[in-house]
Coordinates of C-alpha atoms in Angstrom, one line a residue:
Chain A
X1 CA 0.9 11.3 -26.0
X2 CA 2.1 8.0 -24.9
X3 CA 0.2 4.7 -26.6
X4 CA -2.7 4.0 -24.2
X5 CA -2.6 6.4 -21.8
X6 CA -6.2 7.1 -20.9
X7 CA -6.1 11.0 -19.7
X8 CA -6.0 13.9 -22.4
X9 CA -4.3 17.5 -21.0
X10 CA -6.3 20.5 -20.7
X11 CA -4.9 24.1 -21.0
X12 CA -5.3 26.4 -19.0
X13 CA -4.4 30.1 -19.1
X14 CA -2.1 32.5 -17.2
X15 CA -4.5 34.9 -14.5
X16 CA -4.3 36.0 -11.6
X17 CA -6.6 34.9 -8.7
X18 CA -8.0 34.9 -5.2
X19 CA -7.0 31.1 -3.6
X20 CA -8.3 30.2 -0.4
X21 CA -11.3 31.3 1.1
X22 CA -12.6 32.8 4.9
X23 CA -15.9 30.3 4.6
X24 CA -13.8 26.9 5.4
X25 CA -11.2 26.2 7.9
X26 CA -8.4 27.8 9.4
X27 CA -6.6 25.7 6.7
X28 CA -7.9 28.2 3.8
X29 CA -6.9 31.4 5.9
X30 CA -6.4 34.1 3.9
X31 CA -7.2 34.4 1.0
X32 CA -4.9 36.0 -1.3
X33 CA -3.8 37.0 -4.6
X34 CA -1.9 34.4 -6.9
X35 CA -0.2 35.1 -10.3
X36 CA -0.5 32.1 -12.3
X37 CA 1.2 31.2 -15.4
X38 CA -0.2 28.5 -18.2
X39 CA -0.7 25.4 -17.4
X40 CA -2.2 22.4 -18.5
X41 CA -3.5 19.6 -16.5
X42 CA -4.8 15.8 -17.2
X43 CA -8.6 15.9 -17.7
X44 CA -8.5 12.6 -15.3
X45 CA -6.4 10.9 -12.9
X46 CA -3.8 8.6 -14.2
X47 CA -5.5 5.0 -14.4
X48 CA -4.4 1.7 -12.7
X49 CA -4.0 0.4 -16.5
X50 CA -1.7 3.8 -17.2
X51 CA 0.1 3.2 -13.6
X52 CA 0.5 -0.9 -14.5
X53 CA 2.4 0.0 -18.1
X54 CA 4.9 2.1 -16.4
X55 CA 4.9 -0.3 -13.6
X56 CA 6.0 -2.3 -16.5
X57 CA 8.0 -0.6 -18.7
X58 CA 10.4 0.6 -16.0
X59 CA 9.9 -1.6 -12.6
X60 CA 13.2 -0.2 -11.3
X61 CA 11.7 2.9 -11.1
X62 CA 9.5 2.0 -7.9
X63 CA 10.3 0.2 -5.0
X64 CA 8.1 -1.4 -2.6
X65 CA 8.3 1.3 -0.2
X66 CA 6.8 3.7 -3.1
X67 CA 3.1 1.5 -3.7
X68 CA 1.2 -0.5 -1.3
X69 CA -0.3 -3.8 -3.2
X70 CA -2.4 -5.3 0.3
X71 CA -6.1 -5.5 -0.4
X72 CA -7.9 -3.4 -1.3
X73 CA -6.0 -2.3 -5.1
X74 CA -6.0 -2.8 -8.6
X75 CA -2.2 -3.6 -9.3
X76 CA -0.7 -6.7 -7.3
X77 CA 3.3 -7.7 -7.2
X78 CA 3.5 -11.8 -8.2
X79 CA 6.7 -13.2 -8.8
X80 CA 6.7 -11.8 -12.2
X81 CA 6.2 -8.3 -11.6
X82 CA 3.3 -5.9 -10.9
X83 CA 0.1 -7.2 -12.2
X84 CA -3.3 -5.7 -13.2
X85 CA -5.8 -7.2 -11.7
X86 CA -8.4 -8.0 -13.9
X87 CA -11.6 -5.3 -14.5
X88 CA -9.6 -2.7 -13.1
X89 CA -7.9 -0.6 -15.6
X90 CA -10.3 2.3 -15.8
X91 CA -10.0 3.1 -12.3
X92 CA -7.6 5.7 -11.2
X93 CA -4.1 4.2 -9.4
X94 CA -4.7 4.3 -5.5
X95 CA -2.1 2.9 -3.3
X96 CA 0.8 5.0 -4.4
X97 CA 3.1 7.8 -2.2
X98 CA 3.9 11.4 -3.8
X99 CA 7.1 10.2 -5.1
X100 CA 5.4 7.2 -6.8
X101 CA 2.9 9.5 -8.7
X102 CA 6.4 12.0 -8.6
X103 CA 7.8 9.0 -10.5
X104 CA 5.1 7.9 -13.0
X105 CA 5.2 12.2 -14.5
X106 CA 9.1 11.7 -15.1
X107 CA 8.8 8.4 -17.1
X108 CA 5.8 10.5 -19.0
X109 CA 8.7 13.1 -19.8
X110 CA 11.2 11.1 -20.8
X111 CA 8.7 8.8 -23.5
X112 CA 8.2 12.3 -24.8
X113 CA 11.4 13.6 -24.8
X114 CA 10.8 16.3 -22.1
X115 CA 13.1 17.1 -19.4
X116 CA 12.2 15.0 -15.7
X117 CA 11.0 17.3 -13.3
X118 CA 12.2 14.7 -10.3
X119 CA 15.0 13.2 -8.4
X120 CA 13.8 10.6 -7.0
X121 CA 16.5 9.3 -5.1
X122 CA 17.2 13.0 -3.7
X123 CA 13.6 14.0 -3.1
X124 CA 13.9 16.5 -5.0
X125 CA 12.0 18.5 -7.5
X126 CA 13.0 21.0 -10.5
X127 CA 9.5 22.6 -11.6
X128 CA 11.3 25.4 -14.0
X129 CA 11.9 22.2 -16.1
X130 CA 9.2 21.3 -19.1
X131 CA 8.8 17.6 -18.3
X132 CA 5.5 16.6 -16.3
X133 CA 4.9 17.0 -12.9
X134 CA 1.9 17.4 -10.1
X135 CA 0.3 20.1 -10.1
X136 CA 1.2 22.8 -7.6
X137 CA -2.3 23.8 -5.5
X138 CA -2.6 27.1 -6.8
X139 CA -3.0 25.4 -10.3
X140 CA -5.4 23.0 -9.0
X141 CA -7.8 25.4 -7.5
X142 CA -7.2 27.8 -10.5
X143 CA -8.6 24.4 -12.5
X144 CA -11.4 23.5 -10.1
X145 CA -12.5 27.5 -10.3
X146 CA -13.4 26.9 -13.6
X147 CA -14.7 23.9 -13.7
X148 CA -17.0 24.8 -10.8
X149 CA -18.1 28.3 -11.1
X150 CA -20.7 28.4 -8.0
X151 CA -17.6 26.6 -6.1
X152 CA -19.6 23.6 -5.0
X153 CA -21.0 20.1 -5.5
X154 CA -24.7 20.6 -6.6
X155 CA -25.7 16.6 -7.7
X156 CA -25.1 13.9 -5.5
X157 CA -24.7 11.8 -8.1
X158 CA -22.5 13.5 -10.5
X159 CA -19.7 13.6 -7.3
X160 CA -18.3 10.3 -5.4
X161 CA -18.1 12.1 -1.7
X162 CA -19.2 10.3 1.2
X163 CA -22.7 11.3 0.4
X164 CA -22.7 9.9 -3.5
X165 CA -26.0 9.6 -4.9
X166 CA -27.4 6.0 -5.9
X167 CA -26.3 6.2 -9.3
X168 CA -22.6 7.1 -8.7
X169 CA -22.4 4.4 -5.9
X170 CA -23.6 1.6 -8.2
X171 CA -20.0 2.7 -10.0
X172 CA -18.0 2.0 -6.9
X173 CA -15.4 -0.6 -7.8
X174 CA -17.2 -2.6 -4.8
X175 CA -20.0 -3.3 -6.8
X176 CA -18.1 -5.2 -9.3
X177 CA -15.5 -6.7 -7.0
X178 CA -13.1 -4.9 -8.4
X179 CA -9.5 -5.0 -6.7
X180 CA -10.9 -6.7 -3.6
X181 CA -13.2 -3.4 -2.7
X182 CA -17.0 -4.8 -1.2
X183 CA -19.8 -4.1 -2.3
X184 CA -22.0 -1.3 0.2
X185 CA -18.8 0.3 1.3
X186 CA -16.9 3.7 0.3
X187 CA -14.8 3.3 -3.5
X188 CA -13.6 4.7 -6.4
X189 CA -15.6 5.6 -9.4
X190 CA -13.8 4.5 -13.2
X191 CA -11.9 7.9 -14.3
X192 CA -14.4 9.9 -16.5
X193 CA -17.3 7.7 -15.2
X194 CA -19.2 10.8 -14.4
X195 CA -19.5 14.0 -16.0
X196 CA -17.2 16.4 -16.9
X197 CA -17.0 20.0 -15.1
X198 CA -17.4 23.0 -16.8
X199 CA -13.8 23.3 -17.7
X200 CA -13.6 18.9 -19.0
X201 CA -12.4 17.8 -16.0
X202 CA -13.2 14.6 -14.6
X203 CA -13.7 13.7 -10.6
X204 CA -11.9 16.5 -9.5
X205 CA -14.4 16.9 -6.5
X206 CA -14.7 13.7 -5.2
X207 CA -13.5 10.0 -5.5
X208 CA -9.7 10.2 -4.4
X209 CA -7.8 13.3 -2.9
X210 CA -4.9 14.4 -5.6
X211 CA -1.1 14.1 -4.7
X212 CA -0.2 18.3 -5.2
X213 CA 3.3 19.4 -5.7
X214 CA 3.1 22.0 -2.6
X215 CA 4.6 20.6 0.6
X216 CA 2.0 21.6 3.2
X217 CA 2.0 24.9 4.9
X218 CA 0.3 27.7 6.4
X219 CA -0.8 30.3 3.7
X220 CA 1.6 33.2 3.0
X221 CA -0.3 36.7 3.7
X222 CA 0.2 38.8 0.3
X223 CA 0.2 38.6 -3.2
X224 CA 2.5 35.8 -5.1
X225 CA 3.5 34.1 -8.3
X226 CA 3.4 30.7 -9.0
X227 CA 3.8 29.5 -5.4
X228 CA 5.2 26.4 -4.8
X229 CA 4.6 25.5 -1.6
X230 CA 6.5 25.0 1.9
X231 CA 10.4 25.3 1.9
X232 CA 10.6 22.5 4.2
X233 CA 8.4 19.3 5.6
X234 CA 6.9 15.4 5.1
X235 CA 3.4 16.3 4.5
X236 CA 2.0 17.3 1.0
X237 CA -1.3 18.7 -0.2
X238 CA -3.8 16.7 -1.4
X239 CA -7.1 18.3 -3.1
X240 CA -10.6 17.4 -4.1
X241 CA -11.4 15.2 -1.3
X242 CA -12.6 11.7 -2.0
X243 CA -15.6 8.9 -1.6
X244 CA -14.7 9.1 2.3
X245 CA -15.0 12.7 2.7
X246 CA -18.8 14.4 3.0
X247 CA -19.5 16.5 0.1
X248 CA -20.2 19.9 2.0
X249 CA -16.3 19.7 2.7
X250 CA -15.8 19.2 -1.1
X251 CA -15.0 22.6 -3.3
X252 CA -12.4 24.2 -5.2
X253 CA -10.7 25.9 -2.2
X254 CA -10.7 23.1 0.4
X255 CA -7.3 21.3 1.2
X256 CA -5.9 18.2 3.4
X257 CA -2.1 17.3 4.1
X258 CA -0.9 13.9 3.7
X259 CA 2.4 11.8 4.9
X260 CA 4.2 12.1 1.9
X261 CA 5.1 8.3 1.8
X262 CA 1.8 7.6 2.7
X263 CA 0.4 4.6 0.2
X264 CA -3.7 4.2 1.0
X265 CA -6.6 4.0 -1.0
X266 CA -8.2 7.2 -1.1
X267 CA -5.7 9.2 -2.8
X268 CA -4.5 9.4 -6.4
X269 CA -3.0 12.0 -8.8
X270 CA -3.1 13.8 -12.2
X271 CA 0.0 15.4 -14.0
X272 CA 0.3 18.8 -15.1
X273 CA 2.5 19.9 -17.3
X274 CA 4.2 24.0 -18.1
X275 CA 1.8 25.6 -21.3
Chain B
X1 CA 15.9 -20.4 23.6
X2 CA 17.7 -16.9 22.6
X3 CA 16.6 -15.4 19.4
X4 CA 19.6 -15.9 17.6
X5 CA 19.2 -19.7 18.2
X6 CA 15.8 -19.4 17.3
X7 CA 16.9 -17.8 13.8
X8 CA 19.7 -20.2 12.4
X9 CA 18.3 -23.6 13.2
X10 CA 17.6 -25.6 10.4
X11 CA 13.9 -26.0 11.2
X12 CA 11.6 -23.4 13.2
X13 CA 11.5 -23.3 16.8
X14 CA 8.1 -23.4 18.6
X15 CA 6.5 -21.6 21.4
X16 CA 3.7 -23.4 23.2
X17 CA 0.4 -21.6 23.2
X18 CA -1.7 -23.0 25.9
X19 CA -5.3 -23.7 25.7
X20 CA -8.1 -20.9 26.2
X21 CA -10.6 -19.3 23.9
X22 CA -9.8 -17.9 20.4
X23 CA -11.3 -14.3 19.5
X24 CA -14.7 -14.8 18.4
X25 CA -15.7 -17.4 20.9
X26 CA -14.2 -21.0 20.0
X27 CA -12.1 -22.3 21.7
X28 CA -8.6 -23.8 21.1
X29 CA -6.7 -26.9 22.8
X30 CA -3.5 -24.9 22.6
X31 CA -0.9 -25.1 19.7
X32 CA 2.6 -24.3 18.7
X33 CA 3.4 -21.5 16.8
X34 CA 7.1 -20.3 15.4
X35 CA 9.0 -18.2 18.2
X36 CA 10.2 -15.7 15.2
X37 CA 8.8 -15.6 11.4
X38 CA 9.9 -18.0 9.3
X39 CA 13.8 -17.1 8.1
X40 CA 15.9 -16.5 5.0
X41 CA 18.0 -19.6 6.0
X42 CA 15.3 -21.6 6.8
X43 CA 13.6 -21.5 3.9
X44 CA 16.8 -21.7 2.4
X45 CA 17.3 -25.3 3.6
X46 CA 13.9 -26.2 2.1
X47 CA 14.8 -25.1 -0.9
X48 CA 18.1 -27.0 -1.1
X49 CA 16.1 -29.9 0.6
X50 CA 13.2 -29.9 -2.3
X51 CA 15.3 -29.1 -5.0
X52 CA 13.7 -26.1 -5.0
X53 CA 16.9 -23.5 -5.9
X54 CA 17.3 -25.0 -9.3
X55 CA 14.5 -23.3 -10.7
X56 CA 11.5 -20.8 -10.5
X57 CA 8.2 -21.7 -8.8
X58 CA 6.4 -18.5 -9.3
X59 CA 3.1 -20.0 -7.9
X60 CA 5.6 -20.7 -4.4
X61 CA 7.8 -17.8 -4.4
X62 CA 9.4 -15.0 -6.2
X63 CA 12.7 -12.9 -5.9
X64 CA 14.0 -9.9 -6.5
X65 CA 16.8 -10.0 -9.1
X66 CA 18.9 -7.1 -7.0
X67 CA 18.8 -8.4 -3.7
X68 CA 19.0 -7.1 -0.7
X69 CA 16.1 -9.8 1.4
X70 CA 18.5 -12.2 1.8
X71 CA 17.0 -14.5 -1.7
X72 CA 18.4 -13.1 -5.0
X73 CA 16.7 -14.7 -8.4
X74 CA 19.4 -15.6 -10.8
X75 CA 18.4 -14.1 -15.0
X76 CA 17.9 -18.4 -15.7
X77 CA 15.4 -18.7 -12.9
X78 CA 17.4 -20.0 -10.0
X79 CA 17.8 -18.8 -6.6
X80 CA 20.9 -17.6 -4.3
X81 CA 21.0 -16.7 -0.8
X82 CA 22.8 -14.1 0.2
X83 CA 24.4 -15.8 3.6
X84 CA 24.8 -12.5 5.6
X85 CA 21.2 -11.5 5.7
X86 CA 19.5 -15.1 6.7
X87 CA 18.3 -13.8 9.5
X88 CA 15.9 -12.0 7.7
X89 CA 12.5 -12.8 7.8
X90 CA 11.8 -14.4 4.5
X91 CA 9.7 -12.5 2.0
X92 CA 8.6 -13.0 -1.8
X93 CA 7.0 -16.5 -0.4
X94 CA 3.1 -17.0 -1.9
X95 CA 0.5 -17.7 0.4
X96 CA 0.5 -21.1 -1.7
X97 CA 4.5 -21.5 -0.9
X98 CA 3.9 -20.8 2.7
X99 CA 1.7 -23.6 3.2
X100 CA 4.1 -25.8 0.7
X101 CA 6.6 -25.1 3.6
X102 CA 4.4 -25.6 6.5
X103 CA 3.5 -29.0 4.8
X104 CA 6.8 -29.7 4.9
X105 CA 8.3 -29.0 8.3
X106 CA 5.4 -30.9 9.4
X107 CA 6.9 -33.7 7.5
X108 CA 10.4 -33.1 9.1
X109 CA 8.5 -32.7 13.0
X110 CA 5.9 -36.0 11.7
X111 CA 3.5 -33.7 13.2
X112 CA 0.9 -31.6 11.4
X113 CA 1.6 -28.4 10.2
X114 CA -0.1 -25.4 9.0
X115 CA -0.4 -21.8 8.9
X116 CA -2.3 -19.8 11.5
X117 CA -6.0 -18.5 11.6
X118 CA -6.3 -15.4 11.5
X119 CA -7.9 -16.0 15.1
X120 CA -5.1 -18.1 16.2
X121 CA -2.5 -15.9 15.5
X122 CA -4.6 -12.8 17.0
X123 CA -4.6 -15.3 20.5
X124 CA -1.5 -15.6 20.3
X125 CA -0.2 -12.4 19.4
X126 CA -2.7 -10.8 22.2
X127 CA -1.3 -13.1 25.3
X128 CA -3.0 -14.2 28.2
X129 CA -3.7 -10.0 28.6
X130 CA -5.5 -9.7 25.4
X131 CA -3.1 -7.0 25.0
X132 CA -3.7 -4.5 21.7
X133 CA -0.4 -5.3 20.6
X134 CA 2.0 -7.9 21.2
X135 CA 4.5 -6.2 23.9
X136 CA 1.2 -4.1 25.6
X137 CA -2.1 -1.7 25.3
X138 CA 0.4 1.3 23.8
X139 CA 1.7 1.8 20.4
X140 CA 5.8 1.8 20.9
X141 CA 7.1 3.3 17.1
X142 CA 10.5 2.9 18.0
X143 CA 10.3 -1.0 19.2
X144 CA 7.8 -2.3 16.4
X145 CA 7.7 0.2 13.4
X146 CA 11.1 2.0 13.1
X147 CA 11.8 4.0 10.0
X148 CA 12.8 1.3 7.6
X149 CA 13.2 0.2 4.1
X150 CA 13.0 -3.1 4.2
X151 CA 12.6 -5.7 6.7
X152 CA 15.1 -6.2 9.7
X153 CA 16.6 -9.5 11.4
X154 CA 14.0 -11.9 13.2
X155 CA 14.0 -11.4 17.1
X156 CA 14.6 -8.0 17.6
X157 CA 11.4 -7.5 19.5
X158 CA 11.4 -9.5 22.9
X159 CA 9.0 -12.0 23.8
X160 CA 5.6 -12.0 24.5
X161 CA 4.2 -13.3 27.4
X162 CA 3.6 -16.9 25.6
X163 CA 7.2 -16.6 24.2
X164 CA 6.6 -15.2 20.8
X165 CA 8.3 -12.0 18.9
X166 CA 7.9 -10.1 16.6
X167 CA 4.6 -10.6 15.9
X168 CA 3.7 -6.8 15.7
X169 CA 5.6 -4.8 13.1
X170 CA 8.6 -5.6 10.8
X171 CA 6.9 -8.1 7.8
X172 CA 3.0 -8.9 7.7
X173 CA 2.4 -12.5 8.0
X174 CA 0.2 -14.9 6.0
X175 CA -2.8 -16.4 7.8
X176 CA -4.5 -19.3 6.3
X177 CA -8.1 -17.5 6.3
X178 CA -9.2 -16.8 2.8
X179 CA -11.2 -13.7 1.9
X180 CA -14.2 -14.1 0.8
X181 CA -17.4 -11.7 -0.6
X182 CA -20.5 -10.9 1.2
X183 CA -23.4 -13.2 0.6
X184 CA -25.4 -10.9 -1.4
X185 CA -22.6 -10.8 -3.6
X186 CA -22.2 -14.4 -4.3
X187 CA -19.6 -15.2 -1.5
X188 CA -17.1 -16.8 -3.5
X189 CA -13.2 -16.9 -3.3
X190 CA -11.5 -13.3 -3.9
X191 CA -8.5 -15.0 -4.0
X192 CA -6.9 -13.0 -1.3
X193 CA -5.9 -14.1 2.1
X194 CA -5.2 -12.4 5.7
X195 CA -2.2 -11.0 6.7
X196 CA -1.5 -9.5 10.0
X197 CA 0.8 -7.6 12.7
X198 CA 2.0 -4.8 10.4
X199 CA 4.7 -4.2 8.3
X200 CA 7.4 -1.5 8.4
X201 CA 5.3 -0.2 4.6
X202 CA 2.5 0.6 6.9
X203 CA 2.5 3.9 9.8
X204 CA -0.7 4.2 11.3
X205 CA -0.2 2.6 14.7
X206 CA -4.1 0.4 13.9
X207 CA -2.7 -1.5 11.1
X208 CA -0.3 -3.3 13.7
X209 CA -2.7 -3.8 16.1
X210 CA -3.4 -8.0 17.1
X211 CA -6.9 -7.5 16.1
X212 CA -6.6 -5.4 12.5
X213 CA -7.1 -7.5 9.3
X214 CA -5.6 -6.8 6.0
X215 CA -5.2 -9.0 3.1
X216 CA -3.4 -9.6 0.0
X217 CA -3.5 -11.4 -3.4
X218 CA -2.8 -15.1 -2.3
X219 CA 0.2 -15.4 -5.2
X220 CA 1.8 -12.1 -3.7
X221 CA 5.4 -11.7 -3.5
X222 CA 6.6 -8.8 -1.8
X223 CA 9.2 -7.8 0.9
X224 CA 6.7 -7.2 3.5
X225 CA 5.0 -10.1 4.1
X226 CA 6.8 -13.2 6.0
X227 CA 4.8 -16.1 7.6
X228 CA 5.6 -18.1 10.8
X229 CA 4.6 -21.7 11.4
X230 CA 1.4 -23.4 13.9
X231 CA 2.7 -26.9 14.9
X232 CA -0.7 -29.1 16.2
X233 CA 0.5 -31.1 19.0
X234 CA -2.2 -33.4 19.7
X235 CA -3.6 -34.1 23.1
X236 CA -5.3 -37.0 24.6
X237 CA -9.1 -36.4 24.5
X238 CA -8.8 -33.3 22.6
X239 CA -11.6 -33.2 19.9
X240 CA -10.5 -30.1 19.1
X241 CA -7.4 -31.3 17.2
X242 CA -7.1 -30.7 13.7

């Protein structure tokens, strides 16, 4: 585990289950059988104060294109480097593209002597490698299964959705200030700032949508093992929905594409990592 | 005056902005304003000019060590321009160092200088139409955003209809409002100020639009955000000089 690093990985073992679901949108359609191997997966998303030591440890690793540092956010660029603005560590990295949170797992892997999953520079991805790496969807909803056995939201304030109780919206970094968020208005929670789920996970519904691995596609009708995704595309999943998104469109099965290179303040990530 | 005159004189070249009212209701007695964003060799004379080059101001500006915007930072702190890309819009300039500059063409011109409002440069930008964005009421991707990574030369937008380009897309540009918080949260300083126009880092056709506001941490440097310059000419009988 690297010095500092705020997150602690989960295991999770090898099964085979039913994703997607016939309740939500045409999105979900079909369900169907998945074949899973281990896996673990970080009990929270990686922090602004994880983000801001890679940030600077390896600064050549991301360029501008890769992380958005216009209000609101908790990591600025001054003329000597990517800064952390201050009373913002605990909150997880917004602002960031797939290939920025793509990235942040390969400099995880090599600090620990594993092999990088990424190329970077060729957009590419190598996930029979044992270095860190998103997690694909399948592994996601396999996680937020367990975590949330009756496969919803039940306490309004245990969930930052668009429909966050009082007590979770007093955590909003608005309330504090905190990276130029306002107060009254739609923000991230710190990471483990509410409680766990029933498998230790932290804000998994809720709070910011998760860079997957899988490019986004249609569902592929019939039983299969580890899927990875579209072959081809620009868009990537994202999972969990976030403080923008109402909290009846919150559960383990629901999932939204994203612009791969998109940088905005609603959506995060957590690594995952081979068992 | 063609763009690529506009780019390589030594100091800006202004458009005039006639009188009318700003958005929100005041009104203006016209003003100036810098036909393109401010440039690489432009900034690059003040630099020579102040002395500037010999060392680092990272309260004015900062520079990326690998290049590639037209202002390199040497490993003992001084600058070099790379001459083939001063047409760029220079970026890595603080909000603090675009003011510096205004400050000081206005001592060049012996007129006041400044940066925009944020309403001020939304007049502008908007035209006698009030258009959504600078060239009209659609969103054109392949005129103001195309697929970049990093910014292009000034003037490759035509003008608008007061004479000014490129003020949607390409680099954001500092304006001299500062960001402040709600009342009931104390309303003090964040220590942000507003950028606007877009940036070829953002996609959704809204952030470009004249009247969108973003902001960023006033002692930013980044390769997407430039600033262009509002030169006051006073008129006779005009209180509303500043």
């Amino acid at each position: 585990m690297h010095v500092g690093q705020r997150f602690t990985m989960i295991g999770f073992p090898a099964r085979v289950l039913t994703i997607g679901s016939v309740d939500l949108t045409a999105s979900e359609q079909l369900p169907h059988e998945v074949e899973l191997d281990a896996f673990a997966l970080g009990d929270t998303c990686v922090t602004a104060a994880d983000f801001h030591a890679f940030l600077r440890d390896a600064p050549a690793d991301v360029d501008h294109a890769m992380i958005d540092c216009i209000d609101p956010c908790f990591v600025v660029h001054r003329a000597d480097g990517f800064q952390l603005r201050p009373g913002c560590g605990d909150y997880p990295m917004i602002q960031i593209s797939f290939w920025a949170a793509a990235a942040y797992c390969n400099w995880l892997s090599r600090n620990e002597g594993l092999r990088a999953v990424y190329d970077i520079g060729a957009r590419s991805a190598d996930l029979d490698l044992d270095g860190y790496r998103l997690p694909t969807e399948a592994e996601w909803e396999a996680a937020c299964r367990d975590g949330y056995p009756d496969g919803a939201v039940v306490d309004p304030d245990g969930c930052n959705s668009a429909d966050a109780g009082p007590a979770c919206c007093k955590l909003r970094a608005g309330e504090t200030l905190a990276g130029n968020f306002l107060p009254g208005h739609g923000a991230p929670v710190p990471v483990a700032s509410l409680p766990p789920d029933a498998a230790g996970l932290h804000e998994m519904l809720g709070n910011l949508r998760e860079w997957c691995q899988d490019r986004y596609g249609a569902y592929v009708p019939g039983r299969q093992r580890n899927p990875r995704g579209a072959a081809r595309g620009a868009f990537r999943v994202v999972r969990g929905g976030s403080f923008i998104d109402p909290a009846d469109s919150l559960g383990p099965a629901s999932r939204l594409a994203a612009y791969e290179d998109t940088k905005c303040e609603v959506y995060g990530f957590r690594v995952a990592r081979p068992r | 005056m063609s763009a690529d005159a506009t780019a390589t004189t030594e100091l800006p070249a202004f458009a005039d902005v006639p009188a009318g009212t700003l958005p929100g209701g005041t009104p203006t007695g016209g003003f100036r304003l810098s036909v393109v964003p401010t440039t690489v060799g432009q900034y690059w004379h003040y630099l020579v000019d102040q002395d500037l080059h010999r060392r680092a101001a990272p309260h004015l500006h900062g520079f990326p060590a690998g290049g590639g915007t037209g202002l390199r930072a040497t490993p003992a702190g001084t600058v070099e321009l790379d001459e083939e890309l001063a047409r760029l819009p220079v970026t890595g300039v603080t909000w603090v160092g675009s003011v510096a500059y205004c400050e000081w063409v206005g001592n060049q011109l012996g007129a006041p200088c400044r940066l925009p409002t944020a309403a001020e440069w939304h007049y502008a930008a908007a035209g006698p139409r009030g258009l959504r964005w600078a060239l009209g009421d659609d969103f054109d991707r392949k005129t103001y955003a195309p697929a970049a990574s990093g910014p292009r030369p000034v003037g490759a937008t035509s003008a608008n209809a007061f004479g000014l380009r490129d003020m949607t897309g390409n680099v954001f540009e500092w304006c001299a409002d500062p960001v402040t918080a709600p009342e009931s949260a104390g309303g003090g300083a964040l220590g942000s100020r507003v950028i606007k126009g877009g940036a070829y880092t953002v996609r959704n056709p809204e952030s470009f639009e004249n009247a969108t506001v973003f902001s960023a941490d006033e002692l930013s440097t980044v390769p997407y955000i430039g600033f262009r310059v509002l030169y006051k000419f006073r008129v006779f009988g005009d209180a509303s000089s500043d």
